[in-house]
Amino acid sequence: PNGRSLPVTNENKYEYIQLMSEHKMTNSVKQQIEHFLKGLHEIVPPQLLSLFDDKELELLISGLPDIDIEDLKQNTEYHNYTPQSDQVQWFWKVLSDFTQEQRAWFLQFATGTSRVPVEGFKGLVGMRGPQKFSLHRAYGGDRLPSAHTCFNQVDLPEYPSEDVLREKLLQAVSEGHEGFGFA
């Protein structure tokens, strides 16, 4: 009540951000959300929806995408790697060997969604608008690859072999798919 007249200070700025985010993302569209959920629950009971997390629900609704690795490769930028780097060559081989489901997990891990843009990977959008997929060299060959979904970016450590890269990438996308978060 009367929050409009309260000044935002260093002490209350986090509360302000929390309340403002809550207002913008839920309270201001509460009526639309309620109507949407009412219609959805007429078709799918809430107890059935609760069995799935957001990633599983997206795959269930959209189905497995057809992920064209060559298209992704053509729309990739490299940072401290080149297309000729061993790790990059292994990366594309491993990704090509993935099943469609594993490719969808990878896409979700790297971009935050398992859907391919309508216009292909040249249509990827990041936090700053159009943003290609990018592979960045990461240091520390014992760590897992990490992803920055806002930037369509994967940090790929300099692994010593294709087998190690395969194992680490699969572990990262599998754990990411299961809900373990990566920064």
Short mmCIF file of C-alpha atoms in Angstrom, two decimals:
data_model
loop_
_atom_site.label_atom_id
_atom_site.label_comp_id
_atom_site.label_asym_id
_atom_site.label_seq_id
_atom_site.Cartn_x
_atom_site.Cartn_y
_atom_site.Cartn_z
CA PRO A 1 0.00 0.00 0.00
CA ASN A 2 1.17 3.49 -0.92
CA GLY A 3 4.37 2.04 -2.45
CA ARG A 4 4.34 4.76 -5.06
CA SER A 5 5.43 7.30 -2.44
CA LEU A 6 8.28 5.16 -1.01
CA PRO A 7 11.75 6.06 -2.29
CA VAL A 8 13.92 3.26 -3.72
CA THR A 9 17.14 3.03 -1.71
CA ASN A 10 20.12 0.71 -1.58
CA GLU A 11 18.46 -1.08 1.33
CA ASN A 12 15.18 -1.80 -0.45
CA LYS A 13 16.24 -2.03 -4.11
CA TYR A 14 16.06 -5.85 -4.21
CA GLU A 15 12.58 -5.82 -2.73
CA TYR A 16 11.60 -3.16 -5.28
CA ILE A 17 12.92 -5.27 -8.17
CA GLN A 18 11.16 -8.37 -6.82
CA LEU A 19 7.83 -6.57 -6.42
CA MET A 20 8.08 -4.77 -9.76
CA SER A 21 8.95 -8.02 -11.57
CA GLU A 22 6.06 -9.79 -9.88
CA HIS A 23 3.72 -7.01 -10.91
CA LYS A 24 4.87 -6.89 -14.54
CA MET A 25 5.03 -10.66 -15.05
CA THR A 26 1.99 -11.85 -13.09
CA ASN A 27 -0.27 -9.25 -11.49
CA SER A 28 -0.65 -7.07 -14.60
CA VAL A 29 -1.69 -10.08 -16.71
CA LYS A 30 -3.44 -12.07 -13.98
CA GLN A 31 -6.83 -12.05 -15.69
CA GLN A 32 -5.35 -13.28 -19.00
CA ILE A 33 -3.40 -16.03 -17.19
CA GLU A 34 -6.53 -17.16 -15.33
CA HIS A 35 -8.55 -17.36 -18.57
CA PHE A 36 -5.75 -19.20 -20.35
CA LEU A 37 -5.43 -21.72 -17.50
CA LYS A 38 -9.20 -22.21 -17.34
CA GLY A 39 -9.25 -23.11 -21.04
CA LEU A 40 -6.16 -25.29 -20.78
CA HIS A 41 -7.53 -27.17 -17.77
CA GLU A 42 -10.74 -27.90 -19.69
CA ILE A 43 -8.57 -29.87 -22.10
CA VAL A 44 -5.81 -31.16 -19.81
CA PRO A 45 -6.47 -31.65 -16.09
CA PRO A 46 -4.00 -29.78 -13.81
CA GLN A 47 -2.91 -33.01 -12.10
CA LEU A 48 -1.66 -34.32 -15.46
CA LEU A 49 0.21 -31.10 -16.25
CA SER A 50 1.94 -31.20 -12.88
CA LEU A 51 3.77 -34.38 -13.95
CA PHE A 52 5.94 -32.36 -16.36
CA ASP A 53 8.48 -29.59 -15.95
CA ASP A 54 8.55 -26.71 -18.44
CA LYS A 55 11.17 -28.36 -20.69
CA GLU A 56 9.30 -31.66 -20.88
CA LEU A 57 6.03 -29.86 -21.55
CA GLU A 58 7.60 -27.88 -24.40
CA LEU A 59 8.87 -31.09 -26.01
CA LEU A 60 5.50 -32.76 -25.45
CA ILE A 61 3.59 -29.91 -27.08
CA SER A 62 6.06 -29.14 -29.88
CA GLY A 63 7.45 -32.62 -30.45
CA LEU A 64 11.05 -33.41 -31.21
CA PRO A 65 12.47 -30.84 -33.60
CA ASP A 66 14.45 -31.79 -36.69
CA ILE A 67 17.80 -30.26 -35.83
CA ASP A 68 20.05 -29.72 -38.84
CA ILE A 69 23.61 -29.79 -37.50
CA GLU A 70 25.03 -28.46 -40.79
CA ASP A 71 22.75 -25.41 -40.55
CA LEU A 72 23.85 -24.83 -36.95
CA LYS A 73 27.49 -25.22 -38.01
CA GLN A 74 27.05 -22.63 -40.81
CA ASN A 75 25.60 -20.17 -38.29
CA THR A 76 28.23 -20.50 -35.56
CA GLU A 77 30.84 -18.03 -34.37
CA TYR A 78 34.04 -19.14 -32.66
CA HIS A 79 35.88 -17.40 -29.85
CA ASN A 80 39.45 -18.56 -29.13
CA TYR A 81 38.74 -21.59 -31.31
CA THR A 82 38.72 -21.92 -35.09
CA PRO A 83 36.62 -24.28 -37.22
CA GLN A 84 39.83 -26.29 -37.68
CA SER A 85 40.54 -26.75 -33.94
CA ASP A 86 40.48 -30.40 -32.87
CA GLN A 87 37.90 -29.68 -30.17
CA VAL A 88 35.60 -27.98 -32.70
CA GLN A 89 35.91 -30.86 -35.16
CA TRP A 90 35.17 -33.35 -32.37
CA PHE A 91 32.27 -31.19 -31.15
CA TRP A 92 30.53 -31.29 -34.54
CA LYS A 93 31.14 -35.04 -34.91
CA VAL A 94 29.74 -35.73 -31.44
CA LEU A 95 26.72 -33.51 -32.06
CA SER A 96 26.11 -35.25 -35.41
CA ASP A 97 26.19 -38.62 -33.64
CA PHE A 98 23.57 -37.51 -31.08
CA THR A 99 20.03 -38.81 -31.42
CA GLN A 100 17.32 -36.26 -32.23
CA GLU A 101 16.33 -36.30 -28.56
CA GLN A 102 19.90 -35.60 -27.43
CA ARG A 103 20.14 -32.83 -30.04
CA ALA A 104 16.96 -31.30 -28.59
CA TRP A 105 18.51 -31.51 -25.11
CA PHE A 106 21.63 -29.81 -26.48
CA LEU A 107 19.60 -27.06 -28.14
CA GLN A 108 17.70 -26.48 -24.90
CA PHE A 109 20.99 -26.45 -22.98
CA ALA A 110 22.60 -23.93 -25.34
CA THR A 111 19.69 -21.64 -26.24
CA GLY A 112 17.03 -22.18 -23.59
CA THR A 113 14.54 -23.75 -26.02
CA SER A 114 14.35 -27.01 -27.94
CA ARG A 115 12.76 -25.29 -30.94
CA VAL A 116 14.63 -24.37 -34.10
CA PRO A 117 13.68 -20.91 -35.41
CA VAL A 118 11.36 -21.00 -38.44
CA GLU A 119 14.08 -19.54 -40.67
CA GLY A 120 16.71 -21.99 -39.35
CA PHE A 121 19.65 -21.19 -37.12
CA LYS A 122 20.35 -17.89 -38.88
CA GLY A 123 17.20 -16.74 -37.07
CA LEU A 124 18.48 -17.40 -33.55
CA VAL A 125 17.70 -14.56 -31.18
CA GLY A 126 19.54 -13.77 -27.98
CA MET A 127 19.29 -11.13 -25.33
CA ARG A 128 20.55 -8.45 -27.73
CA GLY A 129 18.37 -9.41 -30.70
CA PRO A 130 19.66 -11.59 -33.57
CA GLN A 131 22.53 -13.62 -32.16
CA LYS A 132 24.29 -16.59 -33.73
CA PHE A 133 25.25 -19.67 -31.78
CA SER A 134 28.81 -19.34 -30.46
CA LEU A 135 31.45 -21.73 -29.17
CA HIS A 136 33.92 -20.23 -26.70
CA ARG A 137 37.11 -21.86 -25.51
CA ALA A 138 36.92 -22.54 -21.78
CA TYR A 139 39.88 -23.50 -19.66
CA GLY A 140 39.97 -26.42 -17.29
CA GLY A 141 39.65 -29.75 -19.11
CA ASP A 142 38.16 -31.40 -16.03
CA ARG A 143 35.00 -29.28 -16.01
CA LEU A 144 31.79 -29.68 -17.97
CA PRO A 145 30.80 -27.44 -20.86
CA SER A 146 28.62 -24.58 -19.67
CA ALA A 147 25.98 -22.56 -21.46
CA HIS A 148 24.81 -18.96 -21.48
CA THR A 149 21.32 -19.26 -22.97
CA CYS A 150 20.80 -15.48 -23.20
CA PHE A 151 23.68 -15.38 -25.67
CA ASN A 152 23.25 -18.80 -27.41
CA GLN A 153 26.75 -19.56 -26.16
CA VAL A 154 28.51 -22.76 -25.11
CA ASP A 155 31.82 -22.59 -23.26
CA LEU A 156 33.69 -25.69 -24.39
CA PRO A 157 36.80 -26.72 -22.44
CA GLU A 158 39.87 -27.84 -24.35
CA TYR A 159 39.37 -31.58 -23.92
CA PRO A 160 42.23 -33.97 -24.80
CA SER A 161 40.13 -36.34 -26.94
CA GLU A 162 36.84 -36.82 -28.76
CA ASP A 163 35.79 -39.49 -26.24
CA VAL A 164 36.26 -37.12 -23.29
CA LEU A 165 34.40 -34.36 -25.14
CA ARG A 166 31.52 -36.76 -25.91
CA GLU A 167 31.28 -37.90 -22.29
CA LYS A 168 31.39 -34.35 -20.85
CA LEU A 169 28.99 -32.84 -23.40
CA LEU A 170 26.48 -35.64 -22.93
CA GLN A 171 26.73 -35.29 -19.16
CA ALA A 172 26.21 -31.52 -19.39
CA VAL A 173 23.17 -31.66 -21.69
CA SER A 174 21.68 -34.60 -19.77
CA GLU A 175 22.02 -32.87 -16.40
CA GLY A 176 20.82 -29.62 -17.95
CA HIS A 177 17.82 -31.51 -19.32
CA GLU A 178 17.12 -33.02 -15.91
CA GLY A 179 16.94 -29.55 -14.40
CA PHE A 180 20.45 -28.96 -13.05
CA GLY A 181 21.19 -25.33 -13.89
CA PHE A 182 24.23 -23.98 -15.68
CA ALA A 183 25.22 -20.33 -15.62
#
